[in-house]
Short mmCIF file of C-alpha atoms in Angstrom, two decimals:
data_model
loop_
_atom_site.label_atom_id
_atom_site.label_comp_id
_atom_site.label_asym_id
_atom_site.label_seq_id
_atom_site.Cartn_x
_atom_site.Cartn_y
_atom_site.Cartn_z
CA ALA A 1 175.02 232.68 122.95
CA GLN A 2 172.62 235.39 123.96
CA ARG A 3 169.17 234.17 124.86
CA VAL A 4 166.17 235.62 126.64
CA THR A 5 163.40 233.41 127.93
CA GLN A 6 159.96 234.56 128.95
CA PRO A 7 158.12 231.42 130.02
CA GLU A 8 154.63 232.88 130.17
CA LYS A 9 152.80 233.84 126.98
CA LEU A 10 149.84 235.22 128.89
CA LEU A 11 149.44 236.50 132.41
CA SER A 12 145.94 237.38 133.50
CA VAL A 13 145.30 239.15 136.81
CA PHE A 14 142.65 241.27 138.45
CA LYS A 15 143.06 244.96 139.08
CA GLY A 16 144.95 245.57 142.31
CA ALA A 17 146.69 242.19 142.29
CA PRO A 18 150.48 241.91 142.28
CA VAL A 19 152.16 241.15 139.00
CA GLU A 20 155.42 239.41 138.21
CA LEU A 21 156.50 238.85 134.63
CA LYS A 22 159.37 236.42 134.46
CA CYS A 23 162.51 236.81 132.40
CA ASN A 24 165.61 234.65 132.37
CA TYR A 25 168.66 235.20 130.25
CA SER A 26 171.88 233.58 129.17
CA TYR A 27 174.88 235.67 128.27
CA SER A 28 178.56 235.09 128.77
CA GLY A 29 179.52 238.69 129.54
CA SER A 30 178.01 241.45 131.66
CA PRO A 31 174.53 241.94 130.30
CA GLU A 32 172.47 245.05 130.04
CA LEU A 33 168.81 244.18 130.43
CA PHE A 34 165.65 246.00 129.49
CA TRP A 35 161.91 245.71 129.63
CA TYR A 36 159.97 247.02 126.65
CA VAL A 37 156.22 247.46 126.51
CA GLN A 38 153.84 247.58 123.58
CA TYR A 39 150.37 248.89 124.26
CA SER A 40 147.54 248.06 121.88
CA ARG A 41 148.07 249.66 118.47
CA GLN A 42 151.20 251.45 119.63
CA ARG A 43 154.88 251.02 118.96
CA LEU A 44 157.37 249.29 121.17
CA GLN A 45 158.74 251.57 123.87
CA LEU A 46 161.29 251.27 126.61
CA LEU A 47 159.81 250.71 130.05
CA LEU A 48 162.95 250.41 132.12
CA ARG A 49 166.56 249.32 132.06
CA HIS A 50 168.41 247.60 134.86
CA ILE A 51 171.26 250.09 135.09
CA SER A 52 168.81 252.88 135.91
CA ARG A 53 167.42 251.05 138.91
CA GLU A 54 164.30 253.20 138.71
CA SER A 55 160.60 252.58 138.97
CA ILE A 56 158.50 253.43 135.96
CA LYS A 57 154.69 253.41 136.20
CA GLY A 58 155.07 251.47 139.41
CA PHE A 59 157.11 248.71 137.76
CA THR A 60 160.50 247.61 139.05
CA ALA A 61 162.94 244.95 137.92
CA ASP A 62 166.03 243.71 139.68
CA LEU A 63 168.87 241.96 137.95
CA ASN A 64 169.75 238.73 139.72
CA LYS A 65 173.00 237.51 138.25
CA GLY A 66 173.00 234.36 140.34
CA GLU A 67 169.67 233.25 138.97
CA THR A 68 170.23 235.02 135.61
CA SER A 69 166.83 236.62 135.97
CA PHE A 70 165.33 240.05 135.45
CA HIS A 71 161.72 239.69 136.52
CA LEU A 72 159.36 242.65 136.18
CA LYS A 73 157.18 243.38 139.18
CA LYS A 74 154.36 245.68 140.16
CA PRO A 75 152.61 245.44 143.53
CA PHE A 76 149.17 246.59 142.35
CA ALA A 77 148.23 246.09 138.71
CA GLN A 78 146.07 248.62 136.89
CA GLU A 79 143.85 248.07 133.85
CA GLU A 80 146.03 250.42 131.82
CA ASP A 81 148.97 248.06 132.37
CA SER A 82 147.41 245.61 129.94
CA ALA A 83 149.95 245.28 127.15
CA MET A 84 152.62 243.09 125.63
CA TYR A 85 155.86 243.07 127.60
CA TYR A 86 159.21 242.08 126.15
CA CYS A 87 162.38 241.42 128.08
CA ALA A 88 165.53 242.21 126.11
CA LEU A 89 169.23 241.79 126.53
CA SER A 90 171.84 244.04 125.01
CA GLY A 91 175.18 242.67 124.02
CA LYS A 92 177.59 244.17 121.51
CA GLN A 93 175.09 246.93 120.66
CA LYS A 94 172.41 244.45 119.61
CA LEU A 95 169.14 243.74 121.37
CA VAL A 96 167.92 240.20 121.78
CA PHE A 97 164.26 239.95 122.68
CA GLY A 98 162.29 237.35 124.53
CA THR A 99 159.07 236.03 123.05
CA GLY A 100 156.98 238.40 125.13
CA THR A 101 154.28 238.07 127.76
CA ARG A 102 150.83 239.48 127.30
CA LEU A 103 149.56 240.99 130.53
CA LEU A 104 145.82 241.26 130.86
CA VAL A 105 144.47 243.16 133.83
CA SER A 106 140.76 242.70 134.39
CA PRO A 107 138.54 245.04 136.40
CA GLY B 1 161.12 261.52 123.42
CA ALA B 2 162.75 260.72 120.10
CA VAL B 3 160.43 259.83 117.24
CA VAL B 4 161.01 257.28 114.53
CA SER B 5 158.66 256.96 111.59
CA GLN B 6 158.21 254.23 109.02
CA HIS B 7 156.65 254.39 105.60
CA PRO B 8 154.53 252.77 104.43
CA SER B 9 152.64 251.40 107.42
CA TRP B 10 151.38 248.54 105.31
CA VAL B 11 151.96 247.30 101.79
CA ILE B 12 150.56 244.53 99.63
CA CYS B 13 152.53 243.43 96.62
CA LYS B 14 152.65 240.67 94.05
CA SER B 15 155.16 237.88 94.25
CA GLY B 16 158.37 238.76 92.43
CA THR B 17 158.19 242.49 92.94
CA SER B 18 160.44 244.58 95.18
CA VAL B 19 159.27 246.66 98.09
CA LYS B 20 161.06 249.54 99.80
CA ILE B 21 160.41 250.48 103.40
CA GLU B 22 161.69 253.76 104.83
CA CYS B 23 162.72 254.45 108.40
CA ARG B 24 163.29 258.01 109.52
CA SER B 25 164.44 259.56 112.77
CA LEU B 26 162.43 262.76 112.95
CA ASP B 27 164.09 264.74 115.68
CA PHE B 28 167.53 263.28 116.22
CA GLN B 29 170.48 262.00 114.28
CA ALA B 30 170.56 258.24 114.20
CA THR B 31 174.08 256.95 113.94
CA THR B 32 172.79 253.39 114.02
CA MET B 33 169.58 251.91 112.74
CA PHE B 34 168.30 248.41 113.22
CA TRP B 35 165.85 246.34 111.20
CA TYR B 36 163.74 243.66 112.85
CA ARG B 37 161.24 241.16 111.62
CA GLN B 38 158.31 239.92 113.65
CA PHE B 39 156.13 236.97 112.75
CA PRO B 40 152.63 236.69 114.25
CA LYS B 41 152.73 235.97 117.96
CA GLN B 42 156.50 235.74 117.89
CA SER B 43 159.31 237.93 119.10
CA LEU B 44 161.27 240.53 117.22
CA MET B 45 164.23 239.06 115.38
CA LEU B 46 167.10 241.33 114.47
CA MET B 47 167.82 241.21 110.75
CA ALA B 48 170.60 243.73 110.39
CA THR B 49 172.38 246.67 111.92
CA SER B 50 173.33 249.65 109.83
CA ASN B 51 175.64 252.52 110.63
CA GLU B 52 175.40 255.71 108.64
CA GLY B 53 177.65 255.68 105.63
CA SER B 54 178.77 252.08 105.91
CA LYS B 55 177.51 248.68 104.87
CA ALA B 56 174.94 246.95 107.00
CA THR B 57 175.86 244.03 109.22
CA TYR B 58 173.44 241.17 108.70
CA GLU B 59 172.51 238.54 111.23
CA GLN B 60 173.19 234.91 110.51
CA GLY B 61 170.64 233.46 108.15
CA VAL B 62 169.52 236.79 106.70
CA GLU B 63 170.19 237.06 102.97
CA LYS B 64 171.87 240.36 102.24
CA ASP B 65 170.97 240.18 98.56
CA LYS B 66 167.37 239.61 99.47
CA PHE B 67 167.07 242.35 102.06
CA LEU B 68 168.98 245.41 100.87
CA ILE B 69 169.65 248.00 103.51
CA ASN B 70 170.82 251.53 102.86
CA HIS B 71 171.67 254.08 105.53
CA ALA B 72 172.76 257.04 103.46
CA SER B 73 172.01 259.77 105.98
CA LEU B 74 171.76 260.24 109.71
CA THR B 75 167.98 260.38 109.52
CA LEU B 76 167.05 257.80 106.91
CA SER B 77 167.51 254.09 106.42
CA THR B 78 165.74 251.97 103.84
CA LEU B 79 165.02 248.26 103.64
CA THR B 80 164.28 246.86 100.20
CA VAL B 81 162.80 243.39 99.99
CA THR B 82 163.82 242.21 96.55
CA SER B 83 161.82 239.69 94.53
CA ALA B 84 159.39 239.27 97.37
CA HIS B 85 157.67 235.96 97.95
CA PRO B 86 154.77 235.02 100.22
CA GLU B 87 157.15 233.75 102.89
CA ASP B 88 158.54 237.29 103.18
CA SER B 89 155.17 238.43 104.47
CA SER B 90 155.80 239.76 107.95
CA PHE B 91 155.89 242.79 110.19
CA TYR B 92 159.09 244.79 109.71
CA ILE B 93 160.16 247.16 112.45
CA CYS B 94 163.04 249.59 112.50
CA SER B 95 164.71 251.27 115.41
CA ALA B 96 167.23 254.05 115.66
CA SER B 97 169.78 255.07 118.22
CA GLY B 98 172.05 258.03 118.47
CA GLY B 99 171.79 259.23 122.01
CA GLN B 100 174.28 259.10 124.78
CA ASN B 101 173.00 255.87 126.26
CA ASN B 102 172.42 254.17 122.90
CA GLU B 103 168.75 253.73 123.65
CA GLN B 104 166.85 252.37 120.66
CA PHE B 105 163.69 254.15 119.60
CA PHE B 106 161.28 252.06 117.59
CA GLY B 107 159.22 252.84 114.57
CA PRO B 108 155.57 251.77 114.34
CA GLY B 109 156.34 248.95 111.94
CA THR B 110 155.39 248.06 108.37
CA ARG B 111 153.18 245.12 107.56
CA LEU B 112 154.18 243.48 104.30
CA THR B 113 151.86 241.04 102.57
CA VAL B 114 153.10 239.30 99.46
CA LEU B 115 150.43 237.68 97.35
#
């Protein structure tokens, strides 16, 4: 079965601090993993996908198949990063979302 | 980027009535559209997947007679909640894909409140 786990409901950090949002998954095949972000009063939007191996807004995420993880990291958090972050797994065209982590970056 | 709209953005209805929610891809042809449901402080749960011109594929536990999905064109899908009850109150979100990498673009969501 496809499952995505985000253990933290809320992550609160100060501006300039490093950030790591955790995501673990279970999937029997080769997964495609994503991070989506939802800023206040805005729609869900794609932040990054593991196959792109790119950095978006300073965020990176590396797929670790051994640990079945896809943690999202940023070395220096900014206030504008405050948002809801969802990890998602794509299998057979469908997206399965984690429960989300709210990131709050304080000045 | 690609834009997906939903209408209405919110709706309040009486128990027993039916409500139709529209999802449109404004600047691309969406071969596949998805309907999600999100309860407060919970994740998005996929309800069904619809491909243009064919019947929707519903997820386990989703009543197809309760949630009617139509995807008659490459830019429009509709979700009709039939005989709505208070427990159907939720946030309904659609997404559409049609690009080369099958990226899903999300609509802003529709909040349904059934009294």
